[in-house]
mmCIF file of C-alpha atoms in Angstrom:
data_model
loop_
_atom_site.group_PDB
_atom_site.id
_atom_site.type_symbol
_atom_site.label_atom_id
_atom_site.label_comp_id
_atom_site.label_asym_id
_atom_site.label_seq_id
_atom_site.Cartn_x
_atom_site.Cartn_y
_atom_site.Cartn_z
ATOM 1 C CA MET A 1 -56.326 106.997 -69.732
ATOM 2 C CA PHE A 2 -53.350 108.834 -68.393
ATOM 3 C CA THR A 3 -52.978 112.620 -68.893
ATOM 4 C CA TRP A 4 -50.528 115.176 -67.801
ATOM 5 C CA ILE A 5 -51.271 118.455 -65.991
ATOM 6 C CA CYS A 6 -50.115 121.688 -67.572
ATOM 7 C CA PRO A 7 -48.103 123.655 -65.026
ATOM 8 C CA GLN A 8 -49.195 126.916 -66.591
ATOM 9 C CA CYS A 9 -52.964 126.559 -66.675
ATOM 10 C CA GLY A 10 -53.425 123.515 -64.523
ATOM 11 C CA LYS A 11 -55.540 121.714 -67.072
ATOM 12 C CA GLU A 12 -55.264 118.090 -68.150
ATOM 13 C CA VAL A 13 -53.430 117.568 -71.407
ATOM 14 C CA PRO A 14 -53.629 114.365 -73.439
ATOM 15 C CA PRO A 15 -50.433 112.399 -73.252
ATOM 16 C CA HIS A 16 -49.809 112.606 -76.994
ATOM 17 C CA GLU A 17 -49.607 116.417 -76.859
ATOM 18 C CA THR A 18 -46.200 117.857 -76.290
ATOM 19 C CA GLU A 19 -47.548 121.363 -75.526
ATOM 20 C CA CYS A 20 -50.656 122.473 -73.698
ATOM 21 C CA PRO A 21 -53.316 123.228 -76.308
ATOM 22 C CA HIS A 22 -55.142 125.466 -73.868
ATOM 23 C CA CYS A 23 -52.153 127.679 -73.311
ATOM 24 C CA ALA A 24 -51.337 127.740 -77.016
ATOM 25 C CA ALA A 25 -54.849 128.920 -77.840
ATOM 26 C CA ALA A 26 -54.588 131.644 -75.215
ATOM 27 C CA GLY A 27 -51.187 132.744 -76.565
ATOM 28 C CA THR A 28 -49.322 132.001 -73.380
ATOM 29 C CA SER A 29 -45.990 130.219 -73.180
ATOM 30 C CA THR A 30 -46.250 126.555 -72.921
ATOM 31 C CA ALA A 31 -44.303 124.382 -70.568
ATOM 32 C CA GLN A 32 -42.690 121.039 -71.102
ATOM 33 C CA PRO A 33 -44.968 118.223 -70.127
ATOM 34 C CA VAL A 34 -44.309 116.597 -66.871
ATOM 35 C CA SER A 35 -44.130 112.920 -67.248
ATOM 36 C CA VAL A 36 -46.119 111.039 -64.741
ATOM 37 C CA PRO A 37 -44.666 107.681 -63.973
ATOM 38 C CA GLN A 38 -47.007 104.916 -64.870
ATOM 39 C CA PRO A 39 -47.545 102.321 -62.238
ATOM 40 C CA GLN A 40 -45.907 99.007 -62.961
ATOM 41 C CA PRO A 41 -47.801 95.757 -62.376
ATOM 42 C CA ALA A 42 -46.767 94.014 -59.228
ATOM 43 C CA VAL A 43 -44.664 90.921 -59.813
ATOM 44 C CA ALA A 44 -45.141 88.201 -57.261
ATOM 45 C CA PRO A 45 -41.854 86.914 -55.886
ATOM 46 C CA ALA A 46 -40.909 83.433 -57.014
ATOM 47 C CA PRO A 47 -41.399 80.859 -54.270
ATOM 48 C CA PRO A 48 -38.168 79.453 -52.955
ATOM 49 C CA SER A 49 -37.394 76.107 -54.492
ATOM 50 C CA PRO A 50 -36.842 73.279 -51.976
ATOM 51 C CA ALA A 51 -33.312 72.134 -51.650
ATOM 52 C CA GLN A 52 -32.740 69.111 -53.800
ATOM 53 C CA PRO A 53 -30.663 66.269 -52.317
ATOM 54 C CA ALA A 54 -27.339 65.925 -53.957
ATOM 55 C CA TYR A 55 -26.714 62.431 -55.336
ATOM 56 C CA VAL A 56 -23.168 61.476 -56.138
ATOM 57 C CA VAL A 57 -22.913 58.565 -58.512
ATOM 58 C CA ALA A 58 -19.630 56.785 -58.052
ATOM 59 C CA PRO A 59 -18.161 55.595 -61.291
ATOM 60 C CA ALA A 60 -18.146 51.794 -61.636
ATOM 61 C CA ARG A 61 -14.739 50.231 -61.236
ATOM 62 C CA HIS A 62 -13.788 47.257 -63.307
ATOM 63 C CA ALA A 63 -10.844 44.986 -62.581
ATOM 64 C CA PRO A 64 -8.236 45.144 -65.281
ATOM 65 C CA GLY A 65 -8.226 42.290 -67.747
ATOM 66 C CA TRP A 66 -4.725 41.086 -66.826
ATOM 67 C CA LEU A 67 -5.746 40.727 -63.161
ATOM 68 C CA VAL A 68 -8.830 38.653 -64.040
ATOM 69 C CA ALA A 69 -6.734 36.420 -66.287
ATOM 70 C CA LEU A 70 -4.122 35.958 -63.552
ATOM 71 C CA LEU A 71 -6.744 34.971 -60.955
ATOM 72 C CA VAL A 72 -8.354 32.482 -63.330
ATOM 73 C CA ALA A 73 -4.975 30.929 -64.133
ATOM 74 C CA MET A 74 -4.113 30.601 -60.444
ATOM 75 C CA GLY A 75 -7.453 28.935 -59.694
ATOM 76 C CA LEU A 76 -7.053 26.421 -62.529
ATOM 77 C CA THR A 77 -3.497 25.652 -61.405
ATOM 78 C CA ALA A 78 -4.626 25.002 -57.820
ATOM 79 C CA VAL A 79 -7.457 22.698 -58.937
ATOM 80 C CA GLY A 80 -5.182 20.795 -61.297
ATOM 81 C CA GLY A 81 -2.466 20.412 -58.664
ATOM 82 C CA GLY A 82 -4.950 19.093 -56.093
ATOM 83 C CA ALA A 83 -6.364 16.545 -58.529
ATOM 84 C CA TYR A 84 -2.869 15.362 -59.494
ATOM 85 C CA TYR A 85 -1.839 14.974 -55.841
ATOM 86 C CA PHE A 86 -5.013 13.011 -55.029
ATOM 87 C CA LEU A 87 -4.574 10.634 -57.973
ATOM 88 C CA SER A 88 -0.857 10.181 -57.235
ATOM 89 C CA SER A 89 -1.586 9.337 -53.580
ATOM 90 C CA ASN A 90 -4.171 6.760 -54.585
ATOM 91 C CA ARG A 91 -1.801 5.143 -57.080
ATOM 92 C CA SER A 92 0.998 5.047 -54.485
ATOM 93 C CA ALA A 93 -1.270 3.475 -51.863
ATOM 94 C CA GLY A 94 -2.480 0.900 -54.386
ATOM 95 C CA SER A 95 1.093 0.052 -55.415
ATOM 96 C CA GLU A 96 2.212 -0.407 -51.799
ATOM 97 C CA THR A 97 -0.789 -2.598 -50.999
ATOM 98 C CA GLY A 98 -0.249 -4.674 -54.102
ATOM 99 C CA GLY A 99 3.480 -5.009 -53.383
ATOM 100 C CA LYS A 100 2.860 -6.199 -49.853
ATOM 101 C CA ALA A 101 0.214 -8.627 -50.962
ATOM 102 C CA ALA A 102 2.568 -10.066 -53.562
ATOM 103 C CA SER A 103 5.651 -10.242 -51.324
ATOM 104 C CA GLU A 104 3.982 -11.689 -48.232
ATOM 105 C CA PRO A 105 2.841 -15.267 -48.754
ATOM 106 C CA VAL A 106 -0.484 -16.282 -47.319
ATOM 107 C CA PRO A 107 0.157 -18.630 -44.417
ATOM 108 C CA THR A 108 -1.162 -22.129 -44.851
ATOM 109 C CA ALA A 109 -3.277 -23.821 -42.241
ATOM 110 C CA ALA A 110 -0.302 -25.871 -41.053
ATOM 111 C CA ALA A 111 1.947 -22.817 -40.642
ATOM 112 C CA ALA A 112 -0.726 -20.679 -38.977
ATOM 113 C CA ALA A 113 -1.439 -23.066 -36.121
ATOM 114 C CA PRO A 114 0.133 -26.148 -34.540
ATOM 115 C CA ALA A 115 -0.958 -29.603 -35.585
ATOM 116 C CA SER A 116 -4.505 -30.261 -34.491
ATOM 117 C CA ASN A 117 -5.215 -32.709 -31.683
ATOM 118 C CA ARG A 118 -8.586 -33.293 -30.089
ATOM 119 C CA LEU A 119 -7.011 -33.025 -26.627
ATOM 120 C CA ALA A 120 -5.678 -29.526 -27.323
ATOM 121 C CA LYS A 121 -9.003 -27.856 -26.505
ATOM 122 C CA PHE A 122 -8.914 -29.378 -22.987
ATOM 123 C CA ILE A 123 -5.256 -28.663 -22.170
ATOM 124 C CA GLU A 124 -3.863 -25.266 -21.220
ATOM 125 C CA ALA A 125 -0.338 -23.956 -20.610
ATOM 126 C CA THR A 126 -0.480 -21.099 -18.107
ATOM 127 C CA GLY A 127 1.069 -19.538 -14.985
ATOM 128 C CA PHE A 128 4.370 -18.511 -16.564
ATOM 129 C CA ARG A 129 7.110 -17.170 -14.245
ATOM 130 C CA ILE A 130 10.383 -16.028 -15.764
ATOM 131 C CA THR A 131 13.642 -16.062 -13.802
ATOM 132 C CA GLU A 132 17.392 -16.536 -14.432
ATOM 133 C CA ASP A 133 19.831 -19.068 -13.009
ATOM 134 C CA GLU A 134 23.377 -18.318 -11.890
ATOM 135 C CA ARG A 135 24.572 -18.622 -15.503
ATOM 136 C CA LYS A 136 21.989 -16.030 -16.642
ATOM 137 C CA ARG A 137 19.994 -18.637 -18.526
ATOM 138 C CA LEU A 138 16.280 -18.098 -18.875
ATOM 139 C CA ASN A 139 14.325 -20.260 -16.434
ATOM 140 C CA ILE A 140 10.603 -20.707 -17.196
ATOM 141 C CA ARG A 141 8.142 -22.235 -14.750
ATOM 142 C CA PHE A 142 4.594 -22.992 -15.934
ATOM 143 C CA LEU A 143 1.549 -25.222 -15.445
ATOM 144 C CA ILE A 144 -0.103 -27.717 -17.758
ATOM 145 C CA VAL A 145 -3.792 -27.881 -16.824
ATOM 146 C CA ASN A 146 -6.303 -30.610 -17.715
ATOM 147 C CA HIS A 147 -9.765 -29.042 -18.024
ATOM 148 C CA SER A 148 -11.469 -32.360 -18.814
ATOM 149 C CA PRO A 149 -12.854 -35.128 -16.537
ATOM 150 C CA ALA A 150 -10.653 -37.727 -18.273
ATOM 151 C CA ASP A 151 -7.501 -39.322 -16.902
ATOM 152 C CA LEU A 152 -5.076 -38.600 -19.737
ATOM 153 C CA GLY A 153 -2.090 -40.592 -18.433
ATOM 154 C CA ASP A 154 1.155 -39.960 -20.342
ATOM 155 C CA MET A 155 1.274 -36.722 -22.286
ATOM 156 C CA ALA A 156 3.915 -34.786 -24.199
ATOM 157 C CA GLY A 157 3.819 -31.625 -26.211
ATOM 158 C CA LYS A 158 5.433 -28.354 -27.241
ATOM 159 C CA VAL A 159 4.781 -24.863 -25.910
ATOM 160 C CA HIS A 160 5.178 -21.821 -28.175
ATOM 161 C CA LEU A 161 5.513 -18.882 -25.760
ATOM 162 C CA LYS A 162 4.951 -15.379 -27.172
ATOM 163 C CA THR A 163 3.766 -11.950 -26.129
ATOM 164 C CA THR A 164 0.163 -10.834 -26.512
ATOM 165 C CA GLU A 165 1.394 -8.766 -29.471
ATOM 166 C CA GLY A 166 2.665 -11.921 -31.194
ATOM 167 C CA LYS A 167 6.428 -11.587 -30.556
ATOM 168 C CA SER A 168 8.057 -14.992 -30.003
ATOM 169 C CA ILE A 169 9.815 -15.551 -26.656
ATOM 170 C CA ALA A 170 10.791 -19.221 -26.704
ATOM 171 C CA ASP A 171 9.688 -22.720 -27.803
ATOM 172 C CA PHE A 172 10.147 -25.645 -25.416
ATOM 173 C CA ASP A 173 8.910 -29.204 -24.803
ATOM 174 C CA PHE A 174 7.144 -30.777 -21.847
ATOM 175 C CA LYS A 175 6.261 -34.358 -20.853
ATOM 176 C CA THR A 176 4.298 -35.890 -17.984
ATOM 177 C CA THR A 177 3.605 -39.469 -16.948
ATOM 178 C CA ARG A 178 0.178 -38.760 -15.550
ATOM 179 C CA LEU A 179 -2.382 -36.002 -15.897
ATOM 180 C CA GLY A 180 -5.578 -36.796 -14.060
ATOM 181 C CA PRO A 181 -9.057 -35.248 -14.356
ATOM 182 C CA TYR A 182 -9.019 -31.480 -13.701
ATOM 183 C CA GLU A 183 -5.426 -31.721 -12.513
ATOM 184 C CA SER A 184 -2.419 -29.525 -13.228
ATOM 185 C CA VAL A 185 1.281 -30.331 -13.336
ATOM 186 C CA GLU A 186 4.066 -27.799 -12.816
ATOM 187 C CA PHE A 187 7.138 -27.784 -15.067
ATOM 188 C CA THR A 188 10.456 -25.922 -15.054
ATOM 189 C CA VAL A 189 12.533 -25.617 -18.209
ATOM 190 C CA LEU A 190 15.733 -23.852 -19.218
ATOM 191 C CA VAL A 191 15.558 -22.228 -22.650
ATOM 192 C CA SER A 192 18.327 -21.087 -24.945
ATOM 193 C CA THR A 193 17.728 -17.452 -25.866
ATOM 194 C CA THR A 194 19.533 -14.137 -25.923
ATOM 195 C CA LEU A 195 16.752 -12.497 -23.942
ATOM 196 C CA ARG A 196 17.300 -11.590 -20.309
ATOM 197 C CA ALA A 197 14.587 -12.123 -17.710
ATOM 198 C CA TYR A 198 13.951 -8.382 -17.345
ATOM 199 C CA GLU A 199 13.363 -8.117 -21.122
ATOM 200 C CA VAL A 200 10.448 -10.569 -21.019
ATOM 201 C CA PRO A 201 7.014 -8.959 -20.369
ATOM 202 C CA ASP A 202 5.068 -9.776 -17.217
ATOM 203 C CA TRP A 203 2.805 -12.820 -17.128
ATOM 204 C CA GLN A 204 -0.337 -10.845 -18.070
ATOM 205 C CA PHE A 205 1.317 -9.950 -21.387
ATOM 206 C CA LEU A 206 2.254 -13.547 -22.262
ATOM 207 C CA LYS A 207 0.281 -16.261 -24.042
ATOM 208 C CA ALA A 208 1.092 -19.763 -25.261
ATOM 209 C CA ASP A 209 0.125 -21.924 -28.221
ATOM 210 C CA LEU A 210 0.067 -25.570 -27.161
ATOM 211 C CA GLU A 211 0.883 -28.442 -29.500
ATOM 212 C CA ILE A 212 0.047 -31.964 -28.256
ATOM 213 C CA THR A 213 2.484 -34.536 -29.672
ATOM 214 C CA SER A 214 1.539 -37.534 -27.461
ATOM 215 C CA PRO A 215 -0.755 -39.330 -27.410
ATOM 216 C CA ALA A 216 -0.953 -38.843 -31.143
ATOM 217 C CA ASN A 217 -3.965 -41.106 -31.705
ATOM 218 C CA PHE A 218 -6.437 -38.495 -30.428
#
């Protein structure tokens, strides 16, 4: 219990008394009480709060509706255009193929190859040399070869000379009075053509289809 000390008599005075009762009883002047400060309870300092990390939440961004609609429309247009181009190309290719098939007749067996003769598989036209005479006419020298062991005697036929790519050079006849076993006979013919000798490919780029016309009973 706190008290205050009277400055006059030095005695303790209860705190609720405003004057010293001891001095009042003795008839002496009283003094104003001296207030004694009361101790205040100690307050513990608040612990420092740890620094909290600052999180910044970025607001979500949404594409505007008109931009999304534009992108979708462009994508659909590109897909539709690609499909139309693909279908159009296929129809065009089919039309061209069909037109060619209809306009080009299928060659018959007779038109595709010369008349068949059993001797044809044993006879070969080869060794072509192309020159010009003084009148710039095409001069063709070649060999007719018998690859069989038979004496064929008289023989006649037609040579269809062309390039290895199928371009026709000239057609000409040949005839021999004797073609023995495994023999060859050399021929020289003049052909009527607008080609010059230097326009005809070299011998390795030439081939010949041979048509045997005599003897015809083979």
